[in-house]
Amino acid sequence: MPNSNADSNTDNKSSIDKSAIHSIHFNKAAFSTSAPSIRQCPPEQGVEVAFAGRSNAGKSSAINTLTNNKKLARTSKTPGRTQLINFFELSDSQRIVDLPGYGFAKVPKGMKDEWQRNLSEYLRERKCLKGLVLMMDIRHPLQKYDSMMLSWALEADMPVHILLTKADKLKRGPAQSTLLKLRKHLKEIGAEHLATAQTFSSLKRDGVDILKSKLCEWLALPEDTQDEYEGE
Ligand code: GDP
């Protein structure tokens, strides 16, 4: 019987623990700070999940859909902030981290190299980072930088959840076949224990509960911290 998450959903209608996805108030997300590099990130307190993807992959829209807050996505798109790591607080000890979009041909090589070092370091060194949501346009998955991000995450033993975004752009059959192909690829590279995938559409709000359920799993606070937190 297949038991990995990557295999359990042939589509987005998997069984989701509805009570778990209400345990985090994603719509309360609020911008907290921006950092130009990993070294200037806020202190390692609590837990965080990061969102990454090529520019234009639909990352802002996905964060926006997840949090039901158009302003939040706009925050990361503010000129001057697009190359920054943007932090959004869900609670005192839980954060969403919006990483700069990558894959822009226009970015000078030196900057690209530095950014790559930064990203891989962030994935390896940031102890409070519990998982990476990697966004790929369903029509062009696994481009060069996507594969690079995926391999850095896997090298860092970092769980990855892939969103095949803009799923509404394809009919259900081709969308599912792309998802299955991606899962097959994850198996082939020996990543099925760390990487899961789903289709997602911000436009149709399809796949939001699966994403929330994954994030709740990653952002769960250790019991003792939670007691302390609830006792406040
Ligand atoms: P980012 O650069 O990764 O933050 O991407 P955006 O969220 O800004 O999206 C890039 C473009 O794709 C915009 O024109 C969005 O309107 C569009 N887009 C994003 N998500 C969806 C989606 O689910 N369906 C469709 N059809 N278009 C989308």
PDB file of C-alpha atoms in Angstrom, residues 75-203:
ATOM      1  CA  THR A  75       3.907  43.972   0.414  1.00  0.00           C
ATOM      2  CA  SER A  76       6.391  41.613  -1.218  1.00  0.00           C
ATOM      3  CA  LYS A  77       5.852  43.227  -4.607  1.00  0.00           C
ATOM      4  CA  THR A  78       6.657  46.706  -3.307  1.00  0.00           C
ATOM      5  CA  PRO A  79       9.570  48.064  -5.360  1.00  0.00           C
ATOM      6  CA  GLY A  80      12.722  47.517  -3.360  1.00  0.00           C
ATOM      7  CA  ARG A  81      11.285  44.528  -1.551  1.00  0.00           C
ATOM      8  CA  THR A  82      11.230  42.047  -4.427  1.00  0.00           C
ATOM      9  CA  GLN A  83      14.836  41.025  -3.796  1.00  0.00           C
ATOM     10  CA  LEU A  84      14.365  40.810  -0.036  1.00  0.00           C
ATOM     11  CA  ILE A  85      13.351  37.976   2.219  1.00  0.00           C
ATOM     12  CA  ASN A  86       9.974  39.059   3.593  1.00  0.00           C
ATOM     13  CA  PHE A  87       8.682  37.711   6.903  1.00  0.00           C
ATOM     14  CA  PHE A  88       4.991  37.439   7.791  1.00  0.00           C
ATOM     15  CA  GLU A  89       3.916  36.509  11.277  1.00  0.00           C
ATOM     16  CA  LEU A  90       1.074  34.095  11.887  1.00  0.00           C
ATOM     17  CA  SER A  91       1.603  34.178  15.641  1.00  0.00           C
ATOM     18  CA  ASP A  92       4.425  35.069  18.040  1.00  0.00           C
ATOM     19  CA  SER A  93       6.178  31.862  17.133  1.00  0.00           C
ATOM     20  CA  GLN A  94       5.021  30.940  13.603  1.00  0.00           C
ATOM     21  CA  ARG A  95       6.075  32.651  10.384  1.00  0.00           C
ATOM     22  CA  ILE A  96       5.712  32.510   6.632  1.00  0.00           C
ATOM     23  CA  VAL A  97       8.827  33.555   4.750  1.00  0.00           C
ATOM     24  CA  ASP A  98       8.527  34.875   1.203  1.00  0.00           C
ATOM     25  CA  LEU A  99      11.822  34.326  -0.608  1.00  0.00           C
ATOM     26  CA  PRO A 100      12.668  36.496  -3.627  1.00  0.00           C
ATOM     27  CA  GLY A 101      11.542  35.113  -6.966  1.00  0.00           C
ATOM     28  CA  TYR A 102      14.413  33.593  -8.914  1.00  0.00           C
ATOM     29  CA  GLY A 103      15.202  32.898 -12.528  1.00  0.00           C
ATOM     30  CA  PHE A 104      15.128  36.452 -13.806  1.00  0.00           C
ATOM     31  CA  ALA A 105      17.388  36.567 -16.860  1.00  0.00           C
ATOM     32  CA  LYS A 106      17.969  40.264 -16.235  1.00  0.00           C
ATOM     33  CA  VAL A 107      19.682  39.758 -12.872  1.00  0.00           C
ATOM     34  CA  PRO A 108      23.478  40.131 -13.226  1.00  0.00           C
ATOM     35  CA  LYS A 109      25.470  36.928 -12.776  1.00  0.00           C
ATOM     36  CA  GLY A 110      27.298  38.125  -9.667  1.00  0.00           C
ATOM     37  CA  MET A 111      23.997  38.785  -7.946  1.00  0.00           C
ATOM     38  CA  LYS A 112      22.641  35.427  -9.050  1.00  0.00           C
ATOM     39  CA  ASP A 113      25.665  33.621  -7.613  1.00  0.00           C
ATOM     40  CA  GLU A 114      25.356  35.485  -4.352  1.00  0.00           C
ATOM     41  CA  TRP A 115      21.671  34.768  -4.156  1.00  0.00           C
ATOM     42  CA  GLN A 116      22.285  31.064  -4.790  1.00  0.00           C
ATOM     43  CA  ARG A 117      24.795  30.943  -1.964  1.00  0.00           C
ATOM     44  CA  ASN A 118      22.316  32.747   0.256  1.00  0.00           C
ATOM     45  CA  LEU A 119      19.440  30.436  -0.536  1.00  0.00           C
ATOM     46  CA  SER A 120      21.346  27.220  -0.075  1.00  0.00           C
ATOM     47  CA  GLU A 121      22.795  28.564   3.161  1.00  0.00           C
ATOM     48  CA  TYR A 122      19.323  29.531   4.362  1.00  0.00           C
ATOM     49  CA  LEU A 123      18.052  26.021   3.663  1.00  0.00           C
ATOM     50  CA  ARG A 124      21.029  24.391   5.367  1.00  0.00           C
ATOM     51  CA  GLU A 125      21.527  26.672   8.349  1.00  0.00           C
ATOM     52  CA  ARG A 126      18.161  28.047   9.399  1.00  0.00           C
ATOM     53  CA  LYS A 127      17.153  25.710  12.211  1.00  0.00           C
ATOM     54  CA  CYS A 128      13.636  27.112  12.668  1.00  0.00           C
ATOM     55  CA  LEU A 129      12.814  26.487   8.997  1.00  0.00           C
ATOM     56  CA  LYS A 130      10.526  23.448   8.881  1.00  0.00           C
ATOM     57  CA  GLY A 131       9.718  23.199   5.199  1.00  0.00           C
ATOM     58  CA  LEU A 132       9.878  24.785   1.780  1.00  0.00           C
ATOM     59  CA  VAL A 133       6.875  25.380  -0.463  1.00  0.00           C
ATOM     60  CA  LEU A 134       8.188  25.400  -4.007  1.00  0.00           C
ATOM     61  CA  MET A 135       5.949  26.934  -6.651  1.00  0.00           C
ATOM     62  CA  MET A 136       6.114  25.966 -10.299  1.00  0.00           C
ATOM     63  CA  ASP A 137       3.799  26.973 -13.107  1.00  0.00           C
ATOM     64  CA  ILE A 138       2.004  23.726 -14.035  1.00  0.00           C
ATOM     65  CA  ARG A 139       2.745  24.432 -17.706  1.00  0.00           C
ATOM     66  CA  HIS A 140       6.519  24.593 -17.143  1.00  0.00           C
ATOM     67  CA  PRO A 141       7.507  22.538 -14.091  1.00  0.00           C
ATOM     68  CA  LEU A 142      11.067  21.653 -13.066  1.00  0.00           C
ATOM     69  CA  GLN A 143      12.978  24.380 -14.859  1.00  0.00           C
ATOM     70  CA  LYS A 144      16.691  24.704 -14.191  1.00  0.00           C
ATOM     71  CA  TYR A 145      16.429  26.805 -11.012  1.00  0.00           C
ATOM     72  CA  ASP A 146      13.504  24.750  -9.698  1.00  0.00           C
ATOM     73  CA  SER A 147      15.600  21.601  -9.884  1.00  0.00           C
ATOM     74  CA  MET A 148      18.442  23.447  -8.215  1.00  0.00           C
ATOM     75  CA  MET A 149      16.216  24.600  -5.343  1.00  0.00           C
ATOM     76  CA  LEU A 150      14.847  21.098  -5.006  1.00  0.00           C
ATOM     77  CA  SER A 151      18.296  19.559  -4.820  1.00  0.00           C
ATOM     78  CA  TRP A 152      19.528  22.125  -2.270  1.00  0.00           C
ATOM     79  CA  ALA A 153      16.496  21.408  -0.102  1.00  0.00           C
ATOM     80  CA  LEU A 154      17.030  17.679  -0.365  1.00  0.00           C
ATOM     81  CA  GLU A 155      20.736  18.019   0.412  1.00  0.00           C
ATOM     82  CA  ALA A 156      19.744  20.017   3.486  1.00  0.00           C
ATOM     83  CA  ASP A 157      17.204  17.311   4.452  1.00  0.00           C
ATOM     84  CA  MET A 158      14.524  19.972   4.221  1.00  0.00           C
ATOM     85  CA  PRO A 159      10.957  18.818   3.490  1.00  0.00           C
ATOM     86  CA  VAL A 160       9.545  20.290   0.283  1.00  0.00           C
ATOM     87  CA  HIS A 161       5.947  20.691  -0.856  1.00  0.00           C
ATOM     88  CA  ILE A 162       5.573  21.521  -4.538  1.00  0.00           C
ATOM     89  CA  LEU A 163       2.625  23.558  -5.751  1.00  0.00           C
ATOM     90  CA  LEU A 164       1.887  23.162  -9.440  1.00  0.00           C
ATOM     91  CA  THR A 165       0.362  26.608  -9.776  1.00  0.00           C
ATOM     92  CA  LYS A 166      -2.171  28.041 -12.234  1.00  0.00           C
ATOM     93  CA  ALA A 167      -3.711  24.566 -12.538  1.00  0.00           C
ATOM     94  CA  ASP A 168      -6.808  26.233 -14.015  1.00  0.00           C
ATOM     95  CA  LYS A 169      -4.742  26.855 -17.172  1.00  0.00           C
ATOM     96  CA  LEU A 170      -4.886  23.124 -17.962  1.00  0.00           C
ATOM     97  CA  LYS A 171      -7.800  20.721 -18.238  1.00  0.00           C
ATOM     98  CA  ARG A 172      -8.084  18.247 -15.385  1.00  0.00           C
ATOM     99  CA  GLY A 173      -6.545  15.327 -17.350  1.00  0.00           C
ATOM    100  CA  PRO A 174      -3.323  17.084 -18.390  1.00  0.00           C
ATOM    101  CA  ALA A 175      -3.066  18.709 -14.927  1.00  0.00           C
ATOM    102  CA  GLN A 176      -3.256  15.314 -13.203  1.00  0.00           C
ATOM    103  CA  SER A 177      -0.832  13.774 -15.633  1.00  0.00           C
ATOM    104  CA  THR A 178       1.688  16.569 -14.925  1.00  0.00           C
ATOM    105  CA  LEU A 179       1.268  15.935 -11.181  1.00  0.00           C
ATOM    106  CA  LEU A 180       1.786  12.196 -11.609  1.00  0.00           C
ATOM    107  CA  LYS A 181       4.862  12.760 -13.778  1.00  0.00           C
ATOM    108  CA  LEU A 182       6.307  15.081 -11.149  1.00  0.00           C
ATOM    109  CA  ARG A 183       5.681  12.515  -8.392  1.00  0.00           C
ATOM    110  CA  LYS A 184       7.339   9.859 -10.543  1.00  0.00           C
ATOM    111  CA  HIS A 185      10.332  12.144 -10.929  1.00  0.00           C
ATOM    112  CA  LEU A 186      10.478  12.700  -7.155  1.00  0.00           C
ATOM    113  CA  LYS A 187      10.522   8.935  -6.685  1.00  0.00           C
ATOM    114  CA  GLU A 188      13.228   8.499  -9.299  1.00  0.00           C
ATOM    115  CA  ILE A 189      15.497  10.979  -7.573  1.00  0.00           C
ATOM    116  CA  GLY A 190      14.828   9.277  -4.222  1.00  0.00           C
ATOM    117  CA  ALA A 191      12.971  12.287  -2.816  1.00  0.00           C
ATOM    118  CA  GLU A 192       9.570  10.784  -2.077  1.00  0.00           C
ATOM    119  CA  HIS A 193      10.265  10.705   1.683  1.00  0.00           C
ATOM    120  CA  LEU A 194      10.937  14.479   1.741  1.00  0.00           C
ATOM    121  CA  ALA A 195       8.930  15.909  -1.129  1.00  0.00           C
ATOM    122  CA  THR A 196       5.183  16.041  -1.766  1.00  0.00           C
ATOM    123  CA  ALA A 197       3.242  17.745  -4.546  1.00  0.00           C
ATOM    124  CA  GLN A 198      -0.222  18.997  -5.398  1.00  0.00           C
ATOM    125  CA  THR A 199      -1.984  21.046  -8.032  1.00  0.00           C
ATOM    126  CA  PHE A 200      -3.019  24.558  -7.011  1.00  0.00           C
ATOM    127  CA  SER A 201      -5.040  27.398  -8.438  1.00  0.00           C
ATOM    128  CA  SER A 202      -5.292  30.779  -6.775  1.00  0.00           C
ATOM    129  CA  LEU A 203      -7.857  31.782  -9.351  1.00  0.00           C
TER     130      LEU A 203
END
